Tab-separated table of C-alpha atoms in Angstrom:
chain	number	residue	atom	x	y	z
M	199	UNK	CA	14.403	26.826	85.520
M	200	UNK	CA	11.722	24.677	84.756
M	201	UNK	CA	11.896	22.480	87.904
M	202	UNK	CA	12.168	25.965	89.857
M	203	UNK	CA	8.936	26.941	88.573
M	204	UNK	CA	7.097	23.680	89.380
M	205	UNK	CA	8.637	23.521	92.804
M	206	UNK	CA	6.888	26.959	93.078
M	207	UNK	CA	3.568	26.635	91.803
M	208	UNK	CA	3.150	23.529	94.401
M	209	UNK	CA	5.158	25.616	97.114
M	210	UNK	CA	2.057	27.908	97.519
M	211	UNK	CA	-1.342	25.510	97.495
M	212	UNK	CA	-3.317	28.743	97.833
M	213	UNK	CA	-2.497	30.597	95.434
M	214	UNK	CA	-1.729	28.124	92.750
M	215	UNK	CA	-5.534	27.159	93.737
M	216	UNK	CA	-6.999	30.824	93.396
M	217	UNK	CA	-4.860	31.187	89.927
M	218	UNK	CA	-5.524	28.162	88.266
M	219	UNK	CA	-9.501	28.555	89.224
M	220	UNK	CA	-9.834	32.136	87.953
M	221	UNK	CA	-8.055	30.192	84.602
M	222	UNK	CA	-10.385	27.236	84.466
M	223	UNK	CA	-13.644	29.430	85.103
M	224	UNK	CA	-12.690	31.435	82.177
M	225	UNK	CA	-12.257	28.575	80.039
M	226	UNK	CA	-15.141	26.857	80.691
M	227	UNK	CA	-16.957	30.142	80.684
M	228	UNK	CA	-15.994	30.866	76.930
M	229	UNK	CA	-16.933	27.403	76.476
M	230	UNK	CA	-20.095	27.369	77.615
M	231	UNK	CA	-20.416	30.579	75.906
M	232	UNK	CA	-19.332	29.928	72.165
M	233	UNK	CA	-21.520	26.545	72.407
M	234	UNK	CA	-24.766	28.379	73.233
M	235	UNK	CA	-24.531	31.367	70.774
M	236	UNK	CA	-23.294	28.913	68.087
M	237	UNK	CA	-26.623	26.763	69.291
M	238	UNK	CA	-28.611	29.832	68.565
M	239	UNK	CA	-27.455	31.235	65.609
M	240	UNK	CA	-28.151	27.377	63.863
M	241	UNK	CA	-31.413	27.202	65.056
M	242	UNK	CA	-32.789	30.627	64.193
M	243	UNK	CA	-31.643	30.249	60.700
M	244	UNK	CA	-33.053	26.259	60.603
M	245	UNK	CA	-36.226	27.662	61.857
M	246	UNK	CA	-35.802	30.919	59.672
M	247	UNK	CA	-35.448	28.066	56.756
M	248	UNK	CA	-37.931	25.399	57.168
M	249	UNK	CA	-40.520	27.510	57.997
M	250	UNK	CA	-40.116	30.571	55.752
M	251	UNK	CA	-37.772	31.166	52.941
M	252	UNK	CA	-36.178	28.171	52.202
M	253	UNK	CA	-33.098	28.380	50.097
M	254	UNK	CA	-34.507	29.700	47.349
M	255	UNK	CA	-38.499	30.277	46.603
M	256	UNK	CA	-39.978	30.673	43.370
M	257	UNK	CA	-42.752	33.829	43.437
M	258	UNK	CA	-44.830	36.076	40.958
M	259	UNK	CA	-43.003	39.227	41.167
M	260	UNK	CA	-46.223	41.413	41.207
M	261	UNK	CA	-46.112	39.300	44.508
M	262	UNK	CA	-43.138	39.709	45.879
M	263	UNK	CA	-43.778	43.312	45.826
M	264	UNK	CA	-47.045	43.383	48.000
M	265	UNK	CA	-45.969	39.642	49.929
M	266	UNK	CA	-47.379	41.280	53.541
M	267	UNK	CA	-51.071	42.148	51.449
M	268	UNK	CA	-51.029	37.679	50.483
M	269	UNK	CA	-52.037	38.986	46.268
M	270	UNK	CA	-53.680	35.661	45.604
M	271	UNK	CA	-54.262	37.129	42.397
M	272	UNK	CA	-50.287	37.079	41.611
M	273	UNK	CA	-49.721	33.284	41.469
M	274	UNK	CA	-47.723	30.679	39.817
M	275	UNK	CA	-50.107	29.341	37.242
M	276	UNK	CA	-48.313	26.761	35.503
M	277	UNK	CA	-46.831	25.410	38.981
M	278	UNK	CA	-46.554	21.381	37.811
M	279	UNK	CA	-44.347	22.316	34.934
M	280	UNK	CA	-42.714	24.939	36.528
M	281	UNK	CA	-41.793	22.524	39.375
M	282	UNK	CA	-40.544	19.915	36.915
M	283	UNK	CA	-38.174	22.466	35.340
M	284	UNK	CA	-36.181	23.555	39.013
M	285	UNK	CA	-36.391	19.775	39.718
M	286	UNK	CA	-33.635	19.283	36.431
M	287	UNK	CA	-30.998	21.633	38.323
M	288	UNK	CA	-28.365	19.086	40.115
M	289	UNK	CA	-28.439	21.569	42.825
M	290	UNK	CA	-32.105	20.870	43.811
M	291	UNK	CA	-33.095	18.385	46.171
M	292	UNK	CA	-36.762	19.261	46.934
M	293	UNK	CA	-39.577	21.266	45.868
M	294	UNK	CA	-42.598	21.909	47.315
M	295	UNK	CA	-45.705	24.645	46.435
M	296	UNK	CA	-47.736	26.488	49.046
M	297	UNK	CA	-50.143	28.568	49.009
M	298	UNK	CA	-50.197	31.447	51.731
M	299	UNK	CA	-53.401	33.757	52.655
M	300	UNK	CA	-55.001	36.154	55.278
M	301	UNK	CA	-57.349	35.239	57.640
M	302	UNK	CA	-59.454	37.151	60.501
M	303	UNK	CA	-60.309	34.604	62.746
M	304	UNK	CA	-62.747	35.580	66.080
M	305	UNK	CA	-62.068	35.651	68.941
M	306	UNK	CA	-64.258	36.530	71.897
M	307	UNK	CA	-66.398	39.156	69.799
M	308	UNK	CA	-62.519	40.550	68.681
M	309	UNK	CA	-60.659	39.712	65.355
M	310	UNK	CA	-57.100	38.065	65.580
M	311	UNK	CA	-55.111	38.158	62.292
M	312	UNK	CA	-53.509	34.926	61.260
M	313	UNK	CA	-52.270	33.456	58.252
M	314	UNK	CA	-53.440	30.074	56.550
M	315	UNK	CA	-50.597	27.687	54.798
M	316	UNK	CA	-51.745	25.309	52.097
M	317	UNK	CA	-49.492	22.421	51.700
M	318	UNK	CA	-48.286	18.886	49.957
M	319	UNK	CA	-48.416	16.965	53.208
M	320	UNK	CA	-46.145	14.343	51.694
M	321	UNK	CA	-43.894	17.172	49.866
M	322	UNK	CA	-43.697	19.158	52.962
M	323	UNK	CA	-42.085	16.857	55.434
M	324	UNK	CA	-38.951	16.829	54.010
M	325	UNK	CA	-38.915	20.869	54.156
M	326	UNK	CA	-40.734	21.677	57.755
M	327	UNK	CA	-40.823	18.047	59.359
M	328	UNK	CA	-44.361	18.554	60.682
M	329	UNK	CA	-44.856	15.084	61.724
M	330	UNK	CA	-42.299	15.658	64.281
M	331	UNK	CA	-43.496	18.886	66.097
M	332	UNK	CA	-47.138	17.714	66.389
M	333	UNK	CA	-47.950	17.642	70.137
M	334	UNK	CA	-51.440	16.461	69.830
M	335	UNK	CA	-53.334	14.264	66.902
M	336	UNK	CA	-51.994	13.312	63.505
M	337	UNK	CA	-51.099	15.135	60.288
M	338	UNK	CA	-53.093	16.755	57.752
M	339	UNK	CA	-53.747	14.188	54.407
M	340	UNK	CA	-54.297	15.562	50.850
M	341	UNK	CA	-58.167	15.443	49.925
M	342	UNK	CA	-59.490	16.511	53.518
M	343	UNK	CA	-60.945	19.281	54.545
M	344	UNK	CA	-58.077	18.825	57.581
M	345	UNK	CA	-56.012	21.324	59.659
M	346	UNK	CA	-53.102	21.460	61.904
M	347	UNK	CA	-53.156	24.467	63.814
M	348	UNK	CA	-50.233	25.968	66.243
M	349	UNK	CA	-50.476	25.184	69.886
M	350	UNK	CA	-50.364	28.913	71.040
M	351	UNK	CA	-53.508	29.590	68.074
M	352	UNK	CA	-54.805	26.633	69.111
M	353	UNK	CA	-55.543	27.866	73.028
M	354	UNK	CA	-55.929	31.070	72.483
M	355	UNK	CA	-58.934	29.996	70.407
M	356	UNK	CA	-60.205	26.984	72.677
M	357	UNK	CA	-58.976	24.796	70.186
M	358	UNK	CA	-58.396	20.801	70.341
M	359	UNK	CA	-58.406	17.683	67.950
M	360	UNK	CA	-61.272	16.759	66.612
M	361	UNK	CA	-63.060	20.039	67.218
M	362	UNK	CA	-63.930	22.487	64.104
M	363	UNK	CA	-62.267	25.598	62.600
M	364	UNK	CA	-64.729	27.802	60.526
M	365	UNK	CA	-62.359	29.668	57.631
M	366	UNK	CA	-63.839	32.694	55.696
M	367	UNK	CA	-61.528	34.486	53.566
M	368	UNK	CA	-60.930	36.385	50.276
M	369	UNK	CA	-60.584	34.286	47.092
M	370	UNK	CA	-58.256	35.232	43.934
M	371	UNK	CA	-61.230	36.924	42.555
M	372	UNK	CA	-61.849	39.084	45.402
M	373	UNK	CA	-65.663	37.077	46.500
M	374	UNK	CA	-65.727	35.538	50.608
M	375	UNK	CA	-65.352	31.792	50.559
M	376	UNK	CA	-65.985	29.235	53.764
M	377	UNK	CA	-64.667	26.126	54.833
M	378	UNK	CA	-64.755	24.260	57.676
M	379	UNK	CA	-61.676	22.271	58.719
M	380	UNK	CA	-61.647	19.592	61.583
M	381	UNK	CA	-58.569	19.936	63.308
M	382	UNK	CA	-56.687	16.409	63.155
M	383	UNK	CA	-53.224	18.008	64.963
M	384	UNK	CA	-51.876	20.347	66.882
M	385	UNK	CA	-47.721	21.207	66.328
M	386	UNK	CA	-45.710	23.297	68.334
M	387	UNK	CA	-42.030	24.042	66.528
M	388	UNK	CA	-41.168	26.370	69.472
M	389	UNK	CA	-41.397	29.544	67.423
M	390	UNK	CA	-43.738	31.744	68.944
M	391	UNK	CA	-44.391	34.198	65.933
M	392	UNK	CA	-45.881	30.872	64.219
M	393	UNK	CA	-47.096	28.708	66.648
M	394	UNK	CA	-49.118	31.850	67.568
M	395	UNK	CA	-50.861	32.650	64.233
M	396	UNK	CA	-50.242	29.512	61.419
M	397	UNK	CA	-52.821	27.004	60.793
M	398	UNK	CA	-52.083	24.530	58.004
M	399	UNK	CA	-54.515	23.092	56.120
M	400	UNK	CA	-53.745	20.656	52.368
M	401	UNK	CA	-52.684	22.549	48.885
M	402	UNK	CA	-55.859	21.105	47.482
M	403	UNK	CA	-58.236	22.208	49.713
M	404	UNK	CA	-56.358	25.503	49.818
M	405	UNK	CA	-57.034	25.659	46.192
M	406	UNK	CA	-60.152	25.008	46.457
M	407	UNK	CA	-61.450	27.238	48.947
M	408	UNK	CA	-59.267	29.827	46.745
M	409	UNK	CA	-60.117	29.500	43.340
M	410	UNK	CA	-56.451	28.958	42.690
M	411	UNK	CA	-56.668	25.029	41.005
M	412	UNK	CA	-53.728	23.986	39.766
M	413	UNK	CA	-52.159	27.125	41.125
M	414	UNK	CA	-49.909	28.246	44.166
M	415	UNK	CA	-48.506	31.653	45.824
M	416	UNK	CA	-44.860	29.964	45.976
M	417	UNK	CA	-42.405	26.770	45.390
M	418	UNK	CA	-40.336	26.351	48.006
M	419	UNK	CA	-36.850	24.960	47.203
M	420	UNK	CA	-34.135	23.285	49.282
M	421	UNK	CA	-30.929	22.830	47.677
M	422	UNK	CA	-27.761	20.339	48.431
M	423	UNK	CA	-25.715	23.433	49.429
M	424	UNK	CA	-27.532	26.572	50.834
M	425	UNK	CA	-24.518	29.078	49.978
M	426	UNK	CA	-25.154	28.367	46.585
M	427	UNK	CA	-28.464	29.724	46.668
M	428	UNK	CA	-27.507	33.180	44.732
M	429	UNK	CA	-26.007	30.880	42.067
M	430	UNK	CA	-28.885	28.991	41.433
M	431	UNK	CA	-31.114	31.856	41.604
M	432	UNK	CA	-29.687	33.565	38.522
M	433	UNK	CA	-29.708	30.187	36.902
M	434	UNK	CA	-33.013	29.460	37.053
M	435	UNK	CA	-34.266	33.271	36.674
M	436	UNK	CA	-31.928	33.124	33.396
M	437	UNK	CA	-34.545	29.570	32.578
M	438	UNK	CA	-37.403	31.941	32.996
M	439	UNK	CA	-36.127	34.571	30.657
M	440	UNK	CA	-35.257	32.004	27.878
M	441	UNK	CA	-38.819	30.527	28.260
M	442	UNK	CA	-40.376	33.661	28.222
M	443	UNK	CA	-41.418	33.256	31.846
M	444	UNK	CA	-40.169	36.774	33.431
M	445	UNK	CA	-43.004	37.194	35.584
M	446	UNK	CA	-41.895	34.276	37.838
M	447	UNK	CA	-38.650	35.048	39.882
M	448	UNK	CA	-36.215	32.697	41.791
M	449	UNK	CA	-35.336	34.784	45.891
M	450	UNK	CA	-32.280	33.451	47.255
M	451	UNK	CA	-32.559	33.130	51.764
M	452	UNK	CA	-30.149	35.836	51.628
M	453	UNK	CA	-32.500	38.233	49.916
M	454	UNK	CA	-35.442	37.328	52.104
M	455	UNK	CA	-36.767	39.933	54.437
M	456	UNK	CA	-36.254	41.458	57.510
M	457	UNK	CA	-35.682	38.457	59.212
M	458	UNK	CA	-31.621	37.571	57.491
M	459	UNK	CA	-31.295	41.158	58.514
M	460	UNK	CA	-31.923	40.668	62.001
M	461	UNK	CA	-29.669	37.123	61.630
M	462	UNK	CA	-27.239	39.116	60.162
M	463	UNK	CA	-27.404	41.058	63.517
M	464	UNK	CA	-27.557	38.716	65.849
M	465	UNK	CA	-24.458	37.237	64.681
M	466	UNK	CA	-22.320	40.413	64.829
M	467	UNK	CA	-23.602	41.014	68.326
M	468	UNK	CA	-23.638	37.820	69.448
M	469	UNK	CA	-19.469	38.141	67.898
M	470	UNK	CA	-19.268	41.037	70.221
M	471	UNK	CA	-20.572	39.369	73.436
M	472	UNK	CA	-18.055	36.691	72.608
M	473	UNK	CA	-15.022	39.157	72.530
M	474	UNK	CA	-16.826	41.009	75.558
M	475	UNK	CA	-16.162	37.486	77.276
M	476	UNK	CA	-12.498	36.994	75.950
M	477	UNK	CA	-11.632	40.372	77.447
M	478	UNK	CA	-13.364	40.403	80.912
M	479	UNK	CA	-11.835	36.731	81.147
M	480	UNK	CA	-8.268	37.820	79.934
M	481	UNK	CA	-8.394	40.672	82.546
M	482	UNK	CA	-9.366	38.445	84.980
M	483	UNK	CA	-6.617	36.132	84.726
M	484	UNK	CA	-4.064	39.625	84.324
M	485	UNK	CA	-4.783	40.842	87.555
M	486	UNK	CA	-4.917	36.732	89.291
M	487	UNK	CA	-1.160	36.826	87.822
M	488	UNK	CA	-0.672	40.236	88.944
M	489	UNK	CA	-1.453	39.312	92.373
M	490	UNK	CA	-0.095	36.422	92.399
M	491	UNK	CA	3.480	38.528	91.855
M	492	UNK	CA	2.500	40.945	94.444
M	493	UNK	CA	2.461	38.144	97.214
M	494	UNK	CA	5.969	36.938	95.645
M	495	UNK	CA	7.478	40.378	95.956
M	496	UNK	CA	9.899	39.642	98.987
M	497	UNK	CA	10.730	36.100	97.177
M	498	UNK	CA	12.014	37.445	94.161
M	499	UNK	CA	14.150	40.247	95.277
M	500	UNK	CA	15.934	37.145	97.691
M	501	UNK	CA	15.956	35.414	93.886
M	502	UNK	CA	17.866	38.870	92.703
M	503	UNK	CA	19.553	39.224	95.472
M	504	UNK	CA	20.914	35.204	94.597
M	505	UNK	CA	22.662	36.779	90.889
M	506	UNK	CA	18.875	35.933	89.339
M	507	UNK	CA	19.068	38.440	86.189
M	508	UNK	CA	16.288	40.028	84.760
M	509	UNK	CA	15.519	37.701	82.107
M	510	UNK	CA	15.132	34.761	83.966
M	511	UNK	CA	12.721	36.521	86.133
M	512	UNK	CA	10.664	36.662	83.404
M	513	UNK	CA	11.328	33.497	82.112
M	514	UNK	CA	10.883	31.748	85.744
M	515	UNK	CA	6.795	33.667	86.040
M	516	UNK	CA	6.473	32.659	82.141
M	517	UNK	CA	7.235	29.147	82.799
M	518	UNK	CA	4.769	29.145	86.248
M	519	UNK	CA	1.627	30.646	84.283
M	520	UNK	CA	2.644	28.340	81.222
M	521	UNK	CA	2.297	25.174	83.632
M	522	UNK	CA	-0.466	26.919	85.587
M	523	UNK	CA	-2.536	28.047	82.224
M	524	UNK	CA	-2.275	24.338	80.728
M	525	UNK	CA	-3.660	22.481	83.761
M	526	UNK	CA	-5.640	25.300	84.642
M	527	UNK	CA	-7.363	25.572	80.941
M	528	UNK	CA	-7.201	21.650	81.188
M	529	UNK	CA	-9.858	21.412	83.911
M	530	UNK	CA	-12.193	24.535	82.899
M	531	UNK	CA	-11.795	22.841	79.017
M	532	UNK	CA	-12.910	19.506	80.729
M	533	UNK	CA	-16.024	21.051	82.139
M	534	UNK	CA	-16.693	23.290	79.551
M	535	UNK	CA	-16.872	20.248	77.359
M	536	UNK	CA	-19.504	18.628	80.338
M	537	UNK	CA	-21.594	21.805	79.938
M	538	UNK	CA	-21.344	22.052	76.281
M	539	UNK	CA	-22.597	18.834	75.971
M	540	UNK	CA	-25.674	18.893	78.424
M	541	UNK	CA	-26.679	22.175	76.719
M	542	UNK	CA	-26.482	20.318	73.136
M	543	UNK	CA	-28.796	17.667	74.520
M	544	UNK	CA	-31.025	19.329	76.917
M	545	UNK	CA	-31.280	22.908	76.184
M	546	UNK	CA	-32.592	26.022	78.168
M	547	UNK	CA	-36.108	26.649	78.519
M	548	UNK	CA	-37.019	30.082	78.024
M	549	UNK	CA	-40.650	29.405	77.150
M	550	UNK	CA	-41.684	31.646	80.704
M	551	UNK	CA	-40.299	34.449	79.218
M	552	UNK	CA	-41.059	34.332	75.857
M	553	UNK	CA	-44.821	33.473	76.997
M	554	UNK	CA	-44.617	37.307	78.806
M	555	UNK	CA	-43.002	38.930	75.336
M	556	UNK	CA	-45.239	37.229	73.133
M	557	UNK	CA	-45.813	39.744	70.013
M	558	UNK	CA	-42.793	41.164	70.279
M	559	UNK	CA	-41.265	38.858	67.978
M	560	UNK	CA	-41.671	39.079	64.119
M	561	UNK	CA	-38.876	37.032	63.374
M	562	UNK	CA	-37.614	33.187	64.485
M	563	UNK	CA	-36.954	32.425	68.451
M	564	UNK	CA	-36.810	29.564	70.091
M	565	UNK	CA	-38.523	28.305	73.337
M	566	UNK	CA	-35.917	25.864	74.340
M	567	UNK	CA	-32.244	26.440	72.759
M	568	UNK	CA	-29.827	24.070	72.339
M	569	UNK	CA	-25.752	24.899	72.143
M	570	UNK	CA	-23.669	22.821	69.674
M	571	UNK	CA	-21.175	20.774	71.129
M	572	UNK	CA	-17.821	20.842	69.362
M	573	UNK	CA	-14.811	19.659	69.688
M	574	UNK	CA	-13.142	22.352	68.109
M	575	UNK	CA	-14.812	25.359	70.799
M	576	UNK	CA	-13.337	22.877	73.481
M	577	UNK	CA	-9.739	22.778	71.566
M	578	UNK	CA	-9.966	26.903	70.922
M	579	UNK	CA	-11.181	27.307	74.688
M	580	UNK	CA	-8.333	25.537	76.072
M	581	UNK	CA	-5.711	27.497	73.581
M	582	UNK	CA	-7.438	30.451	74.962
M	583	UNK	CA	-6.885	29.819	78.702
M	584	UNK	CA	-3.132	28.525	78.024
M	585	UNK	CA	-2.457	31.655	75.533
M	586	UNK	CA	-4.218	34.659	77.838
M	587	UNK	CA	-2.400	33.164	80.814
M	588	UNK	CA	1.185	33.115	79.565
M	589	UNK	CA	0.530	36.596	78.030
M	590	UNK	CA	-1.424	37.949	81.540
M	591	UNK	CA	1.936	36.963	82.946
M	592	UNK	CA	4.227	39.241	80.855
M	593	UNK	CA	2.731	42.753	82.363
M	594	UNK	CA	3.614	41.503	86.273
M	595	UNK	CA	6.897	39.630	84.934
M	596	UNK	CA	8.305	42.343	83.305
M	597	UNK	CA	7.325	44.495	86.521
M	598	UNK	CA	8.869	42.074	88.828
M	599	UNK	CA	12.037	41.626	86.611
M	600	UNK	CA	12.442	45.750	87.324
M	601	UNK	CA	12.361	45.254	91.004
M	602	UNK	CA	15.375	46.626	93.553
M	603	UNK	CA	16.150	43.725	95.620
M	604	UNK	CA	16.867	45.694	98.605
M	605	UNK	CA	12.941	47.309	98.241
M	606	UNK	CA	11.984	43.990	97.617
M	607	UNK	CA	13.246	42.185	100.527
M	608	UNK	CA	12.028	44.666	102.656
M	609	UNK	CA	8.436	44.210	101.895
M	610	UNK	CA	6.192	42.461	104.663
């Protein structure tokens, strides 16, 4: 039986070829596929991470509840000790405090809205690795009046190193304060929601030009596991109730905001594409193996007309798209893996259009994504193509196995 089958699928160049192609495109379709959304998903919750909630963050409740209005008022006043204590937890790897406030900047006679970051330079780097998205100039040091400011920010305000950025704001006790910060750097982390309105400046200046010393909005921690941020929430916010500290709260990522909603979302329709993909490919190959049976219509009622039963009909077209789906899902596996790979490394630039929907964003993107090549989506994506095919094969085998050899052999 076997050796009938192969003797068929190399009888018929053609339509082995057409077959096994419609296989192998699906393969390293679902490939490509899985790599990219997996690529996107990671990124948007790195970025969604290192740049806003990190796995946990340490607030005043009074601000927590009015975050969007920056309450300088609601700080962390005893932020050194407080620090100290989350550092003891064998969960925590890093801490770091920051100060966030509003800022009307102007711009050509209009006012843009951004938002100022005050930061430990040295503390920071291991949470939002600014050194490594600067573009232009150096990073900000501790005891300068020093900014980095996001490229987008940066042109949209005529902006480059070594020129000067003129901050007025609101202090904690509600009275305008200035400072003017010489822009050392310019960092692009291919988020256009932040390159477009952050400038960071360091915690001390911050404080200063805030009346917050010794004081910051938030601690940002980063833990050695990130599920087990809800753990080591309660943990700590059970420390703050046995030292009497129940203003402070600890906010796991997964409580944070809008944006884990929208992740949250993204996954379960970016899970729906994927099956979207799965089914268009599996119908694909159906109706490849259906035709394929079509054109054989004449040679298997000679094969009934032979004493071929029924079952080994079926078990002859099984065997064919068994042989077929495994060198098939072989090939499209082989450059699915080539594609997967070049994506992991190279990315897609979509900066053109996310230039054109700048604003529309509130939430992580990503100029340039970048899929994540596994070894595992190649292994599942070649399962697939080998699986669908054999089981695409059962509709027209069972339909062929039903076929009157006299019809059958009568067919042109």
């Amino acid at each position: 039986m076997f050796k009938i089958a192969l003797r068929n699928i190399w009888r018929n160049k053609r339509r082995t070829l057409l077959t096994g192609s419609s296989i192998a495109a699906a393969v390293m379709i679902v490939i490509y596929v899985w790599s990219f959304i997996s690529g996107v998903i990671e990124f948007s919750f790195d970025n969604f991470i290192r740049i806003q909630s990190g796995h946990l963050r340490i607030l005043n409740i009074n601000y927590l509840r009015r975050e969007k209005m920056f309450p300088l008022e609601a700080n962390i006043a005893d932020y050194s000790a407080i620090q100290k204590m989350i550092e003891e937890n064998p969960q925590v790897t890093t801490t770091a405090g920051r100060i966030k406030f509003g800022v009307l900047l102007e711009k050509q006679g209009e006012e843009k809205p951004v938002m100022g970051v005050g930061i430990d330079p040295q503390k920071e780097e291991a949470i939002s690795h600014l050194s490594q998205y600067l573009v232009a100039g150096k990073k900000i040091e501790t005891g300068e009046k020093q900014t980095n400011v996001g490229e987008i920010l940066a042109k949209e305000l005529g902006l480059k190193v070594g020129d000067t950025l003129t901050v007025v704001t609101q202090t904690a006790y509600g009275s305008m304060a200035a400072m003017n910060l010489k822009v050392v750097g310019i960092f692009r982390y291919g988020v256009p929601s932040y390159d477009g309105r952050i400038f960071y400046l360091p915690l001390d200046k911050a404080q200063e030009l805030l009346d917050l010393s010794g004081r910051v909005t938030e601690i940002f921690v980063l833990l050695k596991d990130k599920d087990q941020a809800p753990a080591v929430a309660r943990e700590i916010n059970g420390l703050f109730k046995e030292k009497k500290l129940e203003n402070y709260t600890a906010v796991p990522w997964q409580d944070q905001g809008i944006v884990y909603f929208w992740m949250r979302m993204a996954k379960s329709v970016y899970g729906f594409i994927c099956f979207l993909i799965l089914l268009l490919a599996s119908f694909a190959i159906l109706n490849t193996m259906f035709m394929s049976v079509l054109e054989r219509t004449r040679e298997i009622g000679m094969l009934k007309a032979l004493g071929m039963k029924n079952r080994q009909i079926i078990w002859l077209i099984l065997f064919e798209a068994l042989v077929m789906g495994i060198g098939a899902s072989f090939v499209g596996a082989l450059f699915g893996s080539v594609i997967s790979f070049y994506l992991s490394t190279q990315g897609i630039d979509l900066s053109a259009i996310f230039e054109k929907m700048r604003g529309t964003f509130n939430f992580p993107v990503s100029y340039v994504y970048r899929g994540i090549f596994s070894w595992a989506n190649v292994f599942w994506g070649f399962v697939f193509g080998v699986f669908f095919s054999v089981l695409a094969a059962l509709p027209p085998a069972w339909a062929a196995a039903k076929m009157e050899p006299e019809k059958a052999m009568r067919t042109i």
